[in-house]
Amino acid sequence: MTNSKPLHLHVPAPAARPGDEPSFKHLVVPKAGETRRPDVAAPEEEMRDLPYKLVRVLDDAGNAVGPWNPNLSPDVLRQGLRAMLLTRVFDERLFRVHRQGKTSFYMKSTGEEAIGAAQSLALSAGDMCFPTYRVMSWLMAREYPLIDMVNQIFSNERDPLKGRQLPILFSARDYGFYSLSGNVGSRFGHAVGWAMASAYKGDDKIALGYIGEGTTAEGDFHEALTFASVYKAPVILCVTNNQWAISSYSGIAGGEATTFAAKALAYGLPGLRVDGNDFLAVWAATQWAAERARNNLGATLIEFFTYRAAGHSTSDDPTKYRPADEAEHWPLGDPLARLKEHLISAGEWDEDRHQALTDELTEKVKAAVKEAEAVGTLGKSKPSVREMFEGVFSEPDWRVIEQRREMGI
Amino acid sequence: MTNSKPLHLHVPAPAARPGDEPSFKHLVVPKAGETRRPDVAAPEEEMRDLPYKLVRVLDDAGNAVGPWNPNLSPDVLRQGLRAMLLTRVFDERLFRVHRQGKTSFYMKSTGEEAIGAAQSLALSAGDMCFPTYRVMSWLMAREYPLIDMVNQIFSNERDPLKGRQLPILFSARDYGFYSLSGNVGSRFGHAVGWAMASAYKGDDKIALGYIGEGTTAEGDFHEALTFASVYKAPVILCVTNNQWAISSYSGIAGGEATTFAAKALAYGLPGLRVDGNDFLAVWAATQWAAERARNNLGATLIEFFTYRAAGHSTSDDPTKYRPADEAEHWPLGDPLARLKEHLISAGEWDEDRHQALTDELTEKVKAAVKEAEAVGTLGKSKPSVREMFEGVFSEPDWRVIEQRREMGI
Amino acid sequence: MANMNMIQALNSALDVMLERDPNVLIFGEDVGYFGGVFRVTDKLQEKHGITRCFDAPISEGGIISTAIGMGAYGLRPVAEIQFADYILPAYDQLVSEAARLRYRSGGEFWAPITVRSPYGGGIFGGQTHSQSPEAIFAHITGIKTVIPSNPYDAKGLLISSIESDDPIVFLEPKRIYNGPFDGHHDRQIKSWANEPSADVPEGHYTVPLGKAATVREGHDVTVLAYGAMVHVAKAGIEESGIDAELLDLRSIVPLDIDAIVASVKKTGRCVILHEASRYGGFGGELSALVQERCFYHLKSPIGRVAGWDTPYPHAFEWDYFPGPARLAKALRQAMQN
Amino acid sequence: MANMNMIQALNSALDVMLERDPNVLIFGEDVGYFGGVFRVTDKLQEKHGITRCFDAPISEGGIISTAIGMGAYGLRPVAEIQFADYILPAYDQLVSEAARLRYRSGGEFWAPITVRSPYGGGIFGGQTHSQSPEAIFAHITGIKTVIPSNPYDAKGLLISSIESDDPIVFLEPKRIYNGPFDGHHDRQIKSWANEPSADVPEGHYTVPLGKAATVREGHDVTVLAYGAMVHVAKAGIEESGIDAELLDLRSIVPLDIDAIVASVKKTGRCVILHEASRYGGFGGELSALVQERCFYHLKSPIGRVAGWDTPYPHAFEWDYFPGPARLAKALRQAMQN
Ligand SMILES: Cc1ncc(C[n+]2csc(CCOP(=O)(O)OP(=O)(O)O)c2C)c(N)n1
Ligand SMILES: Cc1ncc(C[n+]2csc(CCOP(=O)(O)OP(=O)(O)O)c2C)c(N)n1
Ligand SMILES: [Mg+2]
Ligand SMILES: [Mg+2]
């Protein structure tokens, strides 16, 4: 064979950049209710079509349709709505608080609130999630005290993480929320190990891991899935595909070539692709995967197809790398608005109650911020400097003891 | 949902261990010629069945059949046979040489000789392979001097790698053979980077990477495939699934759950599953993937389904972890015997010529070993100790200069 | 000649090299269209084209692995790792592959790659946007580690690094990207504008690897520092009132051992300053080398001022950070004895 | 009490812990049915069942990541990395996760994992079966690094490690698995059989982490060593004829600083011996610590004897390896001054 034609290097680029018309024309959005729901015990080879479909329950009119409809009670739906709304309100407020210089960093999960909220409620108290920084609605749904969150964000004297950690990198063991860290991806495999431990002990707890679509490119992703597959770990592994990773679009992570759910096929695992802006679809997929896990059928990979409506964090301006109004063109809508509409059309909610709830939550958040501000914002209050030297090991060794002394504390 | 049933931990185990009947009953071996050969430019979604099939050309009677038949000339086939036979003869001899204490280490590729041999011949001189330690037939097919191999294995004065490297961890740039190292997996991504560089320059060279099925569990595997997919790198990525990774069977790497070719689906790449003991099938698959690469259609993942007929290396005894006669039960036969049979049945070879070739190659190997022994075996001869201090950087710095002086050299 | 801060100087180095050498290309997370989270690659994609400066998947191991393959082909890739804390997933690639390729292949292959990465603290980045990992590279035979402390050096050292045939970890002290921060976090922020080192030639020039700079001549004690700590050292020396000689090492591999030894033999005292936590840090190596070569000239123990032996703690940034006061104290201690 | 070599002693430690604590489990490459490439887990799967001791995929990052998750659940996993050279793909997991989990979570989660790994040279393993990576762990706040030098310590230290609530890198000097190799590669191989330290209790006992052992008392110079180098040091001291005190550090984090300082203050001289290449190695930290704390007691420069600053070279194993002659020379040098 002769080598003759010159090669060229392909670098993926998104459909639209600042100044361009936002374009989601390349997206194929199946109708709600269209995707089949196989039995949880179906063999993997009969489920290989699922990664290329999209599990959707809420249709454009706000009705819950199709085989994945989890038929949730209105109470549960309102609980979910509340958690999502609280997350949104909290995000808005704390983002402003950061602008005021009261903390060093903040990240919103706007547009993605359905994911953590539905999963938090769908799973049991003893289960553990291994979060990313963008699933704070998990904590909101489990009523983690707002004051603890704000104190952590301020790194003040009452910070439950003792001033050691960047804002929002929470840890909340009693709320099924594993310790976050700045490194993306490196806890994905911990979810698998934790789940394997539960299985090893003959317990009944399952784990849930999150990873961003951008971060699926890390070796950690592959290693976690390999272990999950080999040992049939009772774990649900979730890719939150919000289309963006800071400034790079999902094509830079492989999204140009296939879906993220299709990565399940590499491990012989079922892969669900789910409308992440559809509270009911998120719930149903989670329930399905949990049932598999609890029945020793092993792991499931779920891609939540969603959109990061805000900037990546307080450190970037998204209009520098994507059309300013791209979020408004996202074809799967806003998860909060969609759940609200569903409840209203079911006669279980109305605009007044929604306004009242918004007011209530706004007050709650305000009160928590105020209370935390009274303790102190970043730099104005902090835990005892002794805390810097504690917790390096289970017992301090001579180095930190000497160094503490050197500081005179 | 209540958590009630106790979970249990699944640990995969092979069908047979020492003392058991060897069993390959779980393997489904399709007939030769059965698997379709899509156009190289076919969209990935039309090729998603391929990872679950098996590309085979040589049938049980030694005939070349079906759409993948590369229709090679008898000369080329004999060239392949020679390379494979040379590899086998060399392995036998050097394994014995190790037993005699003349070197520290050796590894055979018995049963897997078709892979490197066919690929080496199918690709062009300017292409580069990123080998594992089990594709020495690549070098044999390109007539790398045996004497250089043996000198390297003896780490003697004439060792082309200057005594720095473990035996058989060759480097042979002019033969399209990238530098090996003891770490498994960590060069898989170099193949992708090298291929991207060729594309970046508008050159026409392509790369080929190898990895063992056990090593696909490393993060490196995933990262290489991700980059290959994202940038449509002109690279062929090969998993040599020889069923074993030292003492652990392919199930510990994920082979219980699906095929290794199916990992291609995670990246939206075509995945071929190929009879690795079939010289013609290896050739045809390589040619197909190379055509894709050369036409800017991107990467291909190929699983070569084969069997490691010997021990892992000189450091292990395979009868300690698998039935002693397992190799004899391998349903896909011996690659050397199969190619020989094909040539004979085509009237292009006979037992006498085979014996003569065997004798010739045995003599060649013997002569090379003898010549190298005359230079010296491990510990009896080595390059100048100065070589220990050279090549750390492009220019030596004061540390190695001082240390060399400290040694008095 | 133009007035540049460190980001602009680094950007200029990359621009110059993209212009001069078609084998130079840049990739990393967010470096393409966006120009990098610290803007070091700003406008380079626009100017030189998408295949010369492009985004990479979030996969530090993959980035370095790909760069090595490109380097083996003959390119001179410059890879950015967004924060030095995130180099760790690529540590095996750097150590087992980049650093060893030339040696083990008998010189057949090598990896002329430059791995740029912002490092160090002082920006309230918390544990994983603040660490200083230089020690884990300094120990690795086959890798060079370069750390500039000002715009002029940054550009000249980066060009030298890209032109070098060896793999290089190029650590950029992010706290001084925009100004020569001296550790006084409670004072007005300074910009580079009025610093002589911000006068940077627009074209090609190099600063050689392995040559320390004498930032301040002095007689009584030698201070060894690099990166942001050079500015902290200046302030600490001034505040101590001690006539210290300050060496900016500029690269820790290769190390300018001659300059260090000459200075300590002259002053008879030595204090080492780095941001990384002390135990097992690069200061240990420096201390050992100085002690081995200047033992009979030493009038007092060699001091080490460094981060504490704890992870980098968000709220306690300024308690952890080895600022000028801590250095001044160590200098006084060195003089007392 | 039984006579055990180091492999048997380690095997016994694992056996005892599997028996005592249902939360202990073992996994790693080839550790299950096969019993490990060095046989350290021999028969443990057969005896304790497949879920207590099993094979892992070839994925060091995955192994450590999985172990951390198990540890967070409440287990005490013991992970084997087949060769310490192959720990590097897991370096990020060890540093960014295992070492930092307790600190960053305010004590909510921690990773009581033990990572066993054969390390060091002397077996003609070439570059990637011979390296000594202890320095890259010693620098990391939050990880302990333990290195036994004989069967008794190996078992007692391994049990202490498994019972510790901290993440531990447990490095096993593979060259002395079967006998106390002293660096004289050209002499008859010794077995453990006749060594007092090969008398190992069959049941549970511990050797505490952070306590050095005085292997030999002496007056003229202190030798600091660990792992296989303890035996090389013994031989080197003997050959030098110098009355040296030899400390076996046994763990480098935590370090028995009191024992070190006491000994050097007594002898006034110090030589450090390790296998890893010198530059940036753990010897630098030891030298710095000794110098800082014993400056006024030192009669001569602290010496370092270590591997050269090159990758580990196959054919030149014995040129590279810091054997007894090199130590003896350094001891004589220390005494001359
Ligand atoms: C190991 C590592 N590499 C790089 C970064 C820098 N970084 C932080 S968030 C981010 C993007 C993550 O994108 P994605 O996974 O899609 O998650 P999303 O933010 O969209 O939820 C990057 C590159 C990091 N924190 N950790
Ligand atoms: C990073 C790394 N981990 C572990 C090892 C030890 N090791 C050497 S070969 C091998 C098995 C490899 O199995 P596989 O990938 O199936 O290749 P095969 O030997 O079967 O060709 C292992 C675990 C290694 N060399 N490098
Ligand atoms: Mg994202
Ligand atoms: Mg194999």
PDB file of C-alpha atoms and ligand atoms in Angstrom, chain B residues 133-134 182-184 212-215 218 242 244-246 312, chain D residues 29-30 58 60 82 86, ligand 2:
ATOM      1  CA  TYR B 133       6.947  -7.181  24.516  1.00  0.00           C
ATOM      2  CA  ARG B 134       4.919  -9.829  22.705  1.00  0.00           C
ATOM      3  CA  GLY B 182       8.703  -2.463  31.488  1.00  0.00           C
ATOM      4  CA  ASN B 183       5.587  -0.478  32.277  1.00  0.00           C
ATOM      5  CA  VAL B 184       2.646  -1.907  30.418  1.00  0.00           C
ATOM      6  CA  GLY B 212      -2.510  -6.595  26.103  1.00  0.00           C
ATOM      7  CA  GLU B 213      -6.104  -7.359  27.043  1.00  0.00           C
ATOM      8  CA  GLY B 214      -5.125  -7.244  30.712  1.00  0.00           C
ATOM      9  CA  THR B 215      -3.610  -3.818  30.287  1.00  0.00           C
ATOM     10  CA  GLU B 218      -5.147   1.048  32.706  1.00  0.00           C
ATOM     11  CA  ASN B 242      -4.340 -13.717  24.580  1.00  0.00           C
ATOM     12  CA  TRP B 244      -4.162 -14.286  30.163  1.00  0.00           C
ATOM     13  CA  ALA B 245      -2.349 -11.534  32.030  1.00  0.00           C
ATOM     14  CA  ILE B 246       0.347 -13.328  33.988  1.00  0.00           C
ATOM     15  CA  HIS B 312       4.039 -15.131  30.787  1.00  0.00           C
TER      16      HIS B 312
ATOM     17  CA  GLU D  29      -2.578  -7.933  40.392  1.00  0.00           C
ATOM     18  CA  ASP D  30      -2.032 -11.714  40.587  1.00  0.00           C
ATOM     19  CA  ILE D  58      -4.026  -4.134  35.711  1.00  0.00           C
ATOM     20  CA  GLU D  60      -2.885   0.712  39.680  1.00  0.00           C
ATOM     21  CA  GLN D  82       3.251  -5.554  41.928  1.00  0.00           C
ATOM     22  CA  TYR D  86       4.178   0.791  38.931  1.00  0.00           C
TER      23      TYR D  86
HETATM   24  C1  LIG E   2       2.072  -0.469  34.886  1.00  0.00           C
HETATM   25  C2  LIG E   2       2.400  -1.898  35.088  1.00  0.00           C
HETATM   26  N1  LIG E   2       1.690  -2.617  35.974  1.00  0.00           N
HETATM   27  C3  LIG E   2       1.980  -3.917  36.182  1.00  0.00           C
HETATM   28  C4  LIG E   2       2.997  -4.540  35.512  1.00  0.00           C
HETATM   29  C5  LIG E   2       3.358  -5.999  35.779  1.00  0.00           C
HETATM   30  N2  LIG E   2       2.981  -6.808  34.614  1.00  0.00           N
HETATM   31  C6  LIG E   2       3.847  -7.062  33.615  1.00  0.00           C
HETATM   32  S1  LIG E   2       3.130  -7.895  32.346  1.00  0.00           S
HETATM   33  C7  LIG E   2       1.650  -7.967  33.156  1.00  0.00           C
HETATM   34  C8  LIG E   2       0.492  -8.651  32.521  1.00  0.00           C
HETATM   35  C9  LIG E   2       0.078  -8.014  31.241  1.00  0.00           C
HETATM   36  O1  LIG E   2      -0.996  -8.730  30.690  1.00  0.00           O
HETATM   37  P1  LIG E   2      -1.583  -8.377  29.265  1.00  0.00           P
HETATM   38  O2  LIG E   2      -1.801  -6.915  29.159  1.00  0.00           O
HETATM   39  O3  LIG E   2      -2.747  -9.247  29.014  1.00  0.00           O
HETATM   40  O4  LIG E   2      -0.401  -8.688  28.254  1.00  0.00           O
HETATM   41  P2  LIG E   2       0.212 -10.113  27.883  1.00  0.00           P
HETATM   42  O5  LIG E   2       1.382 -10.339  28.792  1.00  0.00           O
HETATM   43  O6  LIG E   2      -0.840 -11.124  28.039  1.00  0.00           O
HETATM   44  O7  LIG E   2       0.662  -9.980  26.459  1.00  0.00           O
HETATM   45  C10 LIG E   2       1.726  -7.336  34.391  1.00  0.00           C
HETATM   46  C11 LIG E   2       0.632  -7.232  35.348  1.00  0.00           C
HETATM   47  C12 LIG E   2       3.717  -3.753  34.594  1.00  0.00           C
HETATM   48  N3  LIG E   2       4.727  -4.258  33.889  1.00  0.00           N
HETATM   49  N4  LIG E   2       3.396  -2.445  34.406  1.00  0.00           N
END
